[in-house]
């Protein structure tokens, strides 16, 4: 009889957790209100670091994944983007993956896209990331990977931003496969010698059926904004500069790409 009662209790416990129930929020190992650094973690052959403002209770965190260029790694783009500064001020999770090859394949359905899908799963399951507010950005080759992932993983991303995409590998062909555009911000240096990325962005706009742009001037940059298919927005900054991550904290007279990226993402919510 005891065995029967025990089996019945186990069955009730299992049936109570149906597929329709929400997944529990992972308990974060941090002190609410404290800016917290996540030590390097491995995910397959890849690694990543992260930082976040520890939320109150079980609040989910908007998440910005930042991809390095080539040859480079997550810590280098972490330093150049200064995204931690914004993560602390605005309360989001900043994530910096490192590719073991020190570059990204820029394929919509390649090994690196599969890694990014696994990374999103891990961030949601273990790092408190909000699955509805996962954003992806990257520099140079990382910007190319961002554009390719926006094609292949668009249903997992709430928005994307490419900083001086360089058109590495076969990015243009990946963008030609775009079917459902997602919100996109792009940054182009007017003196950047690597112009292939501009052709990729033009192809994106063509595939996304973007209307004629509205343009504004910001002194050191020109901003163009488009409304694309299904009212999806795209913005592009033509910046007085070269092949760099533009700006830095405390430089109000120049464009800081990280701040413009976060403003673009938050405007989508």
CSV table of C-alpha atoms in Angstrom, one decimal, residues 19 26 60 84 114 117 136-137 153 157 168 170-171 183-184 193 201 204-205 218 249 262 268-269:
chain,number,residue,atom,x,y,z
A,19,UNK,CA,4.7,21.4,-20.8
A,26,UNK,CA,17.3,30.4,-12.3
A,60,UNK,CA,14.6,38.7,-15.9
A,84,UNK,CA,29.9,47.0,-19.0
A,114,UNK,CA,24.6,26.8,-33.5
A,117,UNK,CA,21.7,29.2,-30.1
A,136,UNK,CA,23.1,40.6,-30.6
A,137,UNK,CA,25.8,43.0,-31.7
A,153,UNK,CA,18.4,32.9,-35.6
A,157,UNK,CA,16.6,37.7,-31.3
A,168,UNK,CA,34.1,38.8,-44.3
A,170,UNK,CA,30.3,34.9,-47.3
A,171,UNK,CA,28.2,37.4,-45.4
A,183,UNK,CA,15.2,45.4,-36.1
A,184,UNK,CA,18.7,46.4,-37.1
A,193,UNK,CA,38.8,51.2,-46.1
A,201,UNK,CA,23.8,46.5,-45.5
A,204,UNK,CA,19.8,43.8,-46.2
A,205,UNK,CA,17.7,46.8,-47.0
A,218,UNK,CA,24.5,64.8,-35.5
A,249,UNK,CA,31.8,56.8,-22.0
A,262,UNK,CA,21.3,50.3,-26.2
A,268,UNK,CA,11.9,48.4,-29.3
A,269,UNK,CA,10.4,47.4,-26.0
